Short mmCIF file of C-alpha atoms in Angstrom, two decimals:
data_model
loop_
_atom_site.label_atom_id
_atom_site.label_comp_id
_atom_site.label_asym_id
_atom_site.label_seq_id
_atom_site.Cartn_x
_atom_site.Cartn_y
_atom_site.Cartn_z
CA UNK E 260 0.02 0.00 -0.01
CA UNK E 261 1.49 3.29 -1.08
CA UNK E 262 2.01 6.11 1.41
CA UNK E 263 -0.34 8.35 -0.58
CA UNK E 264 -3.17 5.82 -0.33
CA UNK E 265 -2.64 5.45 3.38
CA UNK E 266 -2.82 9.21 3.83
CA UNK E 267 -6.12 9.46 1.92
CA UNK E 268 -7.63 6.57 3.88
CA UNK E 269 -6.72 8.20 7.21
CA UNK E 270 -8.20 11.53 6.13
CA UNK E 271 -11.45 9.85 5.07
CA UNK E 272 -11.83 8.01 8.37
CA UNK E 273 -11.22 11.23 10.30
CA UNK E 274 -13.90 13.05 8.30
CA UNK E 275 -16.43 10.26 8.89
CA UNK E 276 -15.82 10.31 12.68
CA UNK E 277 -16.25 14.08 12.74
CA UNK E 278 -19.59 13.91 10.94
CA UNK E 279 -21.13 11.06 12.99
CA UNK E 280 -23.78 12.22 15.58
CA UNK E 281 -22.74 12.29 19.27
CA UNK E 282 -24.15 9.55 21.52
CA UNK E 283 -27.50 10.36 23.14
CA UNK E 284 -27.32 11.73 26.70
CA UNK E 285 -29.03 9.45 29.13
CA UNK E 286 -31.14 10.95 31.96
CA UNK E 287 -29.32 10.85 35.29
CA UNK E 288 -30.55 8.48 37.95
CA UNK E 289 -32.31 10.75 40.44
CA UNK E 290 -32.42 10.10 44.15
CA UNK E 291 -35.88 10.83 45.61
CA UNK E 292 -37.55 10.69 48.98
CA UNK E 293 -40.93 8.96 49.14
CA UNK E 294 -43.63 8.25 51.67
CA UNK E 295 -46.29 5.56 51.72
CA UNK E 296 -49.65 7.29 51.90
CA UNK E 297 -52.32 6.19 54.32
CA UNK E 298 -55.57 7.51 55.79
CA UNK E 299 -55.65 9.47 59.05
CA UNK E 300 -58.36 11.35 60.94
CA UNK E 301 -58.99 15.06 60.64
CA UNK E 302 -60.27 17.38 63.30
CA UNK E 303 -58.32 15.93 66.23
CA UNK E 304 -58.88 17.71 69.54
CA UNK E 305 -56.62 20.75 69.93
CA UNK E 306 -55.69 22.99 72.87
CA UNK E 307 -55.33 26.74 72.76
CA UNK E 308 -54.31 29.32 75.34
CA UNK E 309 -57.08 31.82 76.10
CA UNK E 310 -57.93 34.73 78.33
CA UNK E 311 -60.95 35.43 80.53
CA UNK E 312 -62.89 38.45 79.25
CA UNK E 313 -66.06 40.27 80.29
CA UNK E 314 -69.03 39.66 78.03
CA UNK E 315 -69.53 43.45 77.76
CA UNK E 316 -66.57 45.85 78.02
CA UNK E 317 -67.46 49.50 77.35
CA UNK E 318 -65.21 52.42 76.44
CA UNK E 319 -66.74 55.33 78.33
CA UNK E 320 -66.27 58.94 77.26
CA UNK E 321 -67.85 62.36 77.75
CA UNK E 322 -70.77 63.48 75.58
CA UNK E 323 -69.16 66.93 75.36
CA UNK E 324 -65.59 68.07 74.88
CA UNK E 325 -63.36 69.93 77.32
CA UNK E 326 -60.33 69.80 79.59
CA UNK E 327 -60.18 66.81 81.95
CA UNK E 328 -59.77 68.23 85.43
CA UNK E 329 -60.21 65.11 87.60
CA UNK E 330 -60.25 61.33 87.32
CA UNK E 331 -61.74 59.62 90.34
CA UNK E 332 -60.99 55.95 89.56
CA UNK E 333 -57.89 53.83 89.12
CA UNK E 334 -57.05 50.74 87.10
CA UNK E 335 -58.62 47.62 88.59
CA UNK E 336 -61.02 49.52 90.83
CA UNK E 337 -64.57 48.25 91.28
CA UNK E 338 -67.31 50.80 90.69
CA UNK E 339 -71.06 50.90 91.22
CA UNK E 340 -73.72 52.06 88.78
CA UNK E 341 -73.97 55.87 88.86
CA UNK E 342 -70.54 56.36 90.47
CA UNK E 343 -68.58 59.41 89.35
CA UNK E 344 -65.60 58.46 87.21
CA UNK E 345 -64.19 61.72 85.84
CA UNK E 346 -64.95 65.43 85.31
CA UNK E 347 -64.13 68.05 82.72
CA UNK E 348 -64.05 71.83 83.16
CA UNK E 349 -67.69 72.95 82.92
CA UNK E 350 -67.19 76.71 83.39
CA UNK E 351 -68.05 77.58 79.80
CA UNK E 352 -71.19 75.41 79.92
CA UNK E 353 -72.31 77.16 83.12
CA UNK E 354 -71.92 80.53 81.39
CA UNK E 355 -74.16 79.33 78.51
CA UNK E 356 -76.73 78.27 81.11
CA UNK E 357 -76.65 81.81 82.58
CA UNK E 358 -77.07 83.24 79.10
CA UNK E 359 -80.03 80.97 78.46
CA UNK E 360 -81.69 82.11 81.67
CA UNK E 361 -81.20 85.72 80.66
CA UNK E 362 -82.84 84.99 77.31
CA UNK E 363 -85.80 83.45 79.12
CA UNK E 364 -86.19 86.57 81.26
CA UNK E 365 -86.08 88.81 78.19
CA UNK E 366 -88.52 86.60 76.30
CA UNK E 367 -90.86 86.47 79.28
CA UNK E 368 -90.85 90.25 79.57
CA UNK E 369 -91.71 90.61 75.88
CA UNK E 370 -94.42 88.01 76.22
CA UNK E 371 -95.96 89.78 79.25
CA UNK E 372 -95.86 93.11 77.37
CA UNK E 373 -97.54 91.53 74.33
CA UNK E 374 -100.17 89.93 76.60
CA UNK E 375 -100.99 93.26 78.25
CA UNK E 376 -101.17 94.95 74.85
CA UNK E 377 -103.52 92.24 73.58
CA UNK E 378 -105.75 92.57 76.62
CA UNK E 379 -106.04 96.33 76.14
CA UNK E 380 -106.82 96.03 72.47
CA UNK E 381 -109.40 93.35 73.17
CA UNK E 382 -111.27 95.71 75.49
CA UNK E 383 -111.22 98.36 72.78
CA UNK E 384 -112.52 95.87 70.25
CA UNK E 385 -115.36 94.90 72.58
CA UNK E 386 -116.37 98.55 72.59
CA UNK E 387 -115.90 98.62 68.79
CA UNK E 388 -113.29 101.36 68.94
CA UNK E 389 -110.87 99.36 66.74
CA UNK E 390 -111.19 96.85 63.92
CA UNK E 391 -110.87 93.05 64.19
CA UNK E 392 -107.73 93.17 62.05
CA UNK E 393 -105.98 95.35 64.60
CA UNK E 394 -106.82 92.87 67.36
CA UNK E 395 -105.59 89.95 65.28
CA UNK E 396 -102.21 91.69 64.84
CA UNK E 397 -101.87 92.00 68.62
CA UNK E 398 -102.85 88.33 69.04
CA UNK E 399 -100.19 87.27 66.53
CA UNK E 400 -97.58 89.35 68.39
CA UNK E 401 -98.56 87.59 71.61
CA UNK E 402 -98.19 84.14 70.04
CA UNK E 403 -94.74 85.06 68.62
CA UNK E 404 -93.64 86.30 72.07
CA UNK E 405 -94.82 83.04 73.64
CA UNK E 406 -92.87 81.04 71.04
CA UNK E 407 -89.74 82.97 71.95
CA UNK E 408 -90.25 82.02 75.59
CA UNK E 409 -90.63 78.33 74.65
CA UNK E 410 -87.51 78.50 72.51
CA UNK E 411 -85.50 80.07 75.31
CA UNK E 412 -86.69 77.42 77.76
CA UNK E 413 -85.64 74.66 75.38
CA UNK E 414 -82.19 76.21 75.02
CA UNK E 415 -81.90 76.42 78.80
CA UNK E 416 -82.71 72.70 79.09
CA UNK E 417 -80.11 71.83 76.45
CA UNK E 418 -77.43 73.93 78.14
CA UNK E 419 -78.29 72.43 81.52
CA UNK E 420 -77.77 68.97 80.03
CA UNK E 421 -74.36 70.08 78.74
CA UNK E 422 -73.33 70.89 82.29
CA UNK E 423 -74.53 67.46 83.47
CA UNK E 424 -72.57 65.82 80.65
CA UNK E 425 -69.34 67.29 82.07
CA UNK E 426 -69.45 64.54 84.70
CA UNK E 427 -68.73 60.98 83.55
CA UNK E 428 -70.57 58.29 85.55
CA UNK E 429 -70.69 54.51 85.31
CA UNK E 430 -73.74 53.10 83.56
CA UNK E 431 -73.33 49.67 85.16
CA UNK E 432 -71.38 48.12 88.00
CA UNK E 433 -68.07 46.56 87.04
CA UNK E 434 -64.28 46.84 87.04
CA UNK E 435 -62.10 49.51 85.47
CA UNK E 436 -59.88 47.66 82.97
CA UNK E 437 -58.23 50.58 81.18
CA UNK E 438 -57.34 54.27 81.52
CA UNK E 439 -57.18 56.19 78.24
CA UNK E 440 -56.93 59.83 79.43
CA UNK E 441 -55.31 61.72 82.29
CA UNK E 442 -56.09 64.95 84.12
CA UNK E 443 -55.05 68.03 82.16
CA UNK E 444 -55.72 66.41 78.81
CA UNK E 445 -58.23 68.01 76.44
CA UNK E 446 -60.70 65.40 75.27
CA UNK E 447 -63.29 65.54 72.50
CA UNK E 448 -66.84 64.32 72.65
CA UNK E 449 -66.95 60.53 72.55
CA UNK E 450 -63.22 60.07 73.12
CA UNK E 451 -62.62 57.02 75.42
CA UNK E 452 -61.50 58.01 78.92
CA UNK E 453 -61.88 54.73 80.85
CA UNK E 454 -62.80 51.14 79.98
CA UNK E 455 -65.36 49.36 82.11
CA UNK E 456 -65.84 45.58 82.20
CA UNK E 457 -69.41 45.12 83.34
CA UNK E 458 -70.31 42.57 85.96
CA UNK E 459 -72.16 39.51 84.70
CA UNK E 460 -71.35 36.84 82.14
CA UNK E 461 -67.74 35.96 81.42
CA UNK E 462 -66.19 34.74 78.16
CA UNK E 463 -62.90 33.26 77.05
CA UNK E 464 -61.16 34.67 73.99
CA UNK E 465 -58.44 32.83 72.05
CA UNK E 466 -56.88 32.88 68.59
CA UNK E 467 -57.16 30.09 66.00
CA UNK E 468 -54.90 29.73 62.91
CA UNK E 469 -56.38 29.85 59.41
CA UNK E 470 -56.18 26.12 58.83
CA UNK E 471 -58.24 25.35 61.95
CA UNK E 472 -60.99 27.95 61.80
CA UNK E 473 -62.91 25.93 59.22
CA UNK E 474 -63.53 23.07 61.68
CA UNK E 475 -65.18 25.39 64.23
CA UNK E 476 -68.91 25.98 64.39
CA UNK E 477 -71.11 28.18 66.55
CA UNK E 478 -72.51 26.16 69.41
CA UNK E 479 -69.62 23.69 69.39
CA UNK E 480 -68.71 22.49 72.89
CA UNK E 481 -65.31 23.10 74.50
CA UNK E 482 -63.70 22.55 77.89
CA UNK E 483 -61.99 25.42 79.68
CA UNK E 484 -59.35 24.67 82.30
CA UNK E 485 -58.01 27.45 84.49
CA UNK E 486 -54.25 27.76 84.77
CA UNK E 487 -52.71 26.38 88.00
CA UNK E 488 -55.86 24.48 89.03
CA UNK E 489 -57.90 21.48 88.08
CA UNK E 490 -61.08 23.52 87.82
CA UNK E 491 -62.81 23.01 84.49
CA UNK E 492 -65.88 24.62 82.95
CA UNK E 493 -68.04 23.67 80.02
CA UNK E 494 -68.39 26.34 77.37
CA UNK E 495 -69.65 26.76 73.83
CA UNK E 496 -68.43 28.75 70.84
CA UNK E 497 -70.72 31.71 70.12
CA UNK E 498 -68.56 34.12 68.12
CA UNK E 499 -65.99 33.51 65.34
CA UNK E 500 -64.26 36.46 63.69
CA UNK E 501 -65.18 36.98 60.06
CA UNK E 502 -61.66 38.09 59.06
CA UNK E 503 -58.13 37.35 60.24
CA UNK E 504 -56.08 39.70 62.36
CA UNK E 505 -53.86 41.68 59.93
CA UNK E 506 -50.75 41.13 62.08
CA UNK E 507 -51.01 37.61 63.47
CA UNK E 508 -53.17 36.20 60.64
CA UNK E 509 -55.29 34.35 63.21
CA UNK E 510 -59.04 34.36 63.82
CA UNK E 511 -60.45 35.51 67.16
CA UNK E 512 -62.90 33.11 68.81
CA UNK E 513 -65.06 33.71 71.89
CA UNK E 514 -66.72 31.01 73.97
CA UNK E 515 -69.36 31.57 76.63
CA UNK E 516 -68.68 30.13 80.08
CA UNK E 517 -71.55 28.47 81.89
CA UNK E 518 -72.03 28.87 85.61
CA UNK E 519 -70.28 31.24 88.06
CA UNK E 520 -66.60 31.99 87.44
CA UNK E 521 -64.30 32.98 90.28
CA UNK E 522 -61.23 33.62 88.16
CA UNK E 523 -60.37 37.32 87.73
CA UNK E 524 -60.46 39.07 84.38
CA UNK E 525 -57.38 38.43 82.28
CA UNK E 526 -56.73 34.99 83.78
CA UNK E 527 -54.99 32.47 81.52
CA UNK E 528 -56.95 29.35 80.61
CA UNK E 529 -56.52 26.34 78.36
CA UNK E 530 -59.31 25.69 75.86
CA UNK E 531 -59.69 22.09 74.70
CA UNK E 532 -61.56 21.85 71.43
CA UNK E 533 -63.77 18.83 70.91
CA UNK E 534 -63.49 17.17 67.50
CA UNK E 535 -66.14 18.22 65.04
CA UNK E 536 -67.85 15.06 63.73
CA UNK E 537 -68.17 16.63 60.28
CA UNK E 538 -64.36 16.73 60.04
CA UNK E 539 -63.47 13.53 61.94
CA UNK E 540 -63.12 11.56 58.70
CA UNK E 541 -60.35 9.30 57.44
CA UNK E 542 -58.51 11.14 54.70
CA UNK E 543 -55.17 10.89 52.85
CA UNK E 544 -52.81 13.73 53.71
CA UNK E 545 -49.61 14.73 51.91
CA UNK E 546 -46.85 17.20 52.68
CA UNK E 547 -47.10 20.33 50.56
CA UNK E 548 -43.64 19.58 49.18
CA UNK E 549 -45.13 16.65 47.23
CA UNK E 550 -47.50 18.87 45.23
CA UNK E 551 -46.84 20.65 41.96
CA UNK E 552 -49.00 22.60 39.56
CA UNK E 553 -49.21 21.54 35.94
CA UNK E 554 -51.72 23.03 33.51
CA UNK E 555 -53.91 24.35 36.34
CA UNK E 556 -54.06 20.88 37.93
CA UNK E 557 -52.49 19.55 41.11
CA UNK E 558 -50.13 16.69 40.37
CA UNK E 559 -47.88 14.30 42.30
CA UNK E 560 -45.28 11.70 41.33
CA UNK E 561 -46.23 8.10 42.13
CA UNK E 562 -43.39 5.53 42.37
CA UNK E 563 -43.76 2.17 40.60
CA UNK E 564 -41.64 -0.05 42.85
CA UNK E 565 -41.46 -2.90 40.30
CA UNK E 566 -39.62 -0.78 37.69
CA UNK E 567 -38.40 2.00 40.01
CA UNK E 568 -39.89 4.62 37.69
CA UNK E 569 -42.24 7.52 38.40
CA UNK E 570 -45.47 8.51 36.79
CA UNK E 571 -47.48 11.73 37.07
CA UNK E 572 -50.83 11.46 38.91
CA UNK E 573 -53.55 14.14 39.18
CA UNK E 574 -55.15 14.59 42.60
CA UNK E 575 -57.95 16.70 44.14
CA UNK E 576 -57.07 18.72 47.25
CA UNK E 577 -59.97 19.82 49.44
CA UNK E 578 -58.39 21.69 52.37
CA UNK E 579 -55.31 21.90 54.56
CA UNK E 580 -54.64 20.30 57.92
CA UNK E 581 -51.66 22.06 59.45
CA UNK E 582 -48.78 21.84 56.96
CA UNK E 583 -50.39 18.97 55.08
CA UNK E 584 -52.82 18.94 52.17
CA UNK E 585 -55.96 16.81 52.47
CA UNK E 586 -56.44 14.71 49.30
CA UNK E 587 -60.00 13.99 48.30
CA UNK E 588 -59.32 11.76 45.29
CA UNK E 589 -56.55 10.51 43.00
CA UNK E 590 -54.59 8.37 45.44
CA UNK E 591 -55.08 5.12 47.28
CA UNK E 592 -53.67 4.00 50.60
CA UNK E 593 -50.42 2.11 50.19
CA UNK E 594 -49.11 4.01 47.17
CA UNK E 595 -45.69 5.63 47.42
CA UNK E 596 -45.48 9.32 46.53
CA UNK E 597 -42.36 11.39 45.95
CA UNK E 598 -42.11 14.21 48.53
CA UNK E 599 -38.70 15.68 47.67
CA UNK E 600 -37.18 16.46 44.29
CA UNK E 601 -40.49 16.67 42.44
CA UNK E 602 -39.47 19.52 40.13
CA UNK E 603 -36.59 17.66 38.45
CA UNK E 604 -38.43 14.49 37.41
CA UNK E 605 -40.04 13.50 34.16
CA UNK E 606 -42.62 10.74 33.34
CA UNK E 607 -41.07 7.26 33.21
CA UNK E 608 -37.79 8.40 34.70
CA UNK E 609 -35.86 5.82 36.73
CA UNK E 610 -35.11 6.82 40.29
CA UNK E 611 -33.43 5.48 43.36
CA UNK E 612 -34.56 5.88 46.93
CA UNK E 613 -32.76 8.49 48.99
CA UNK E 614 -30.61 7.05 51.71
CA UNK E 615 -29.35 9.31 54.51
CA UNK E 616 -25.58 9.43 54.86
CA UNK E 617 -25.63 7.63 58.19
CA UNK E 618 -27.54 4.68 56.71
CA UNK E 619 -25.11 3.94 53.89
CA UNK E 620 -23.25 0.65 54.25
#
């Protein structure tokens, strides 16, 4: 074989190798973490920390504005109905009362003068010295003067009420739970000055997270245990907040205590929620890490243990239970579902089970 032929043969083989397609890349063998799904109950009894509250707690304020000159109660003090709580400076209101009395005196004088004038003209009319029209004018003047007297008396009553409103009294018996204004402060009408927890029924207030509020219903029974004692009371849910607190993202719940309660306001209690039968069902639950969205559907990866491959499975999620999603359909107990590494898999891909480092041989 000549050297020239050898050179051409080598060049041709090199060109063919350069033009041949590269070998296909095989998908890597992924390591995944799986769980075997099973059914478990929802709505298990839960405990929450609560606080004893008065059924009615009022924020009391003056019906008129002014400078607060005295506060006669302190935080935690018990008060009776009608007891004086605070006062504002009423000097200006007393002056308006004096002005109203002066207007009544002036209006009364004008009325008496109009009455005497009418009487005199009536006598003249009886003797036919004047016309009926002249007498009617005097009668109209008398009625106008009487209206001025009535108006002045109404103004006096209103101003007298303003003076009375300068004293803040308790509507009901109870305990002072808050002080919102101090002496020397200028308050406006309706501004809260003190908070009064009225005597009577007691409630317990506690906060419930978003995933638990759906299992509560009005009238549902609970057990309330007072901190530091074995005393327990039956109670029932009667108020559930319609919206979550903007800071804590929890819903406020109030339960009504039955029977007399000796614990003071603000006492800490433990509320044990009874399971709601409507939610005490056996359901399949999955960690949220196992879910993925695909085409507007909720999907999971199911492991075929015979071939160690994964397939995509659509499921229906109804609600959440803590950090887990409640599956209504699409899975059966005993199936193995991938819960870690779901976003790097493809249908039919071979996988291996994840083994922690400490468990490797």
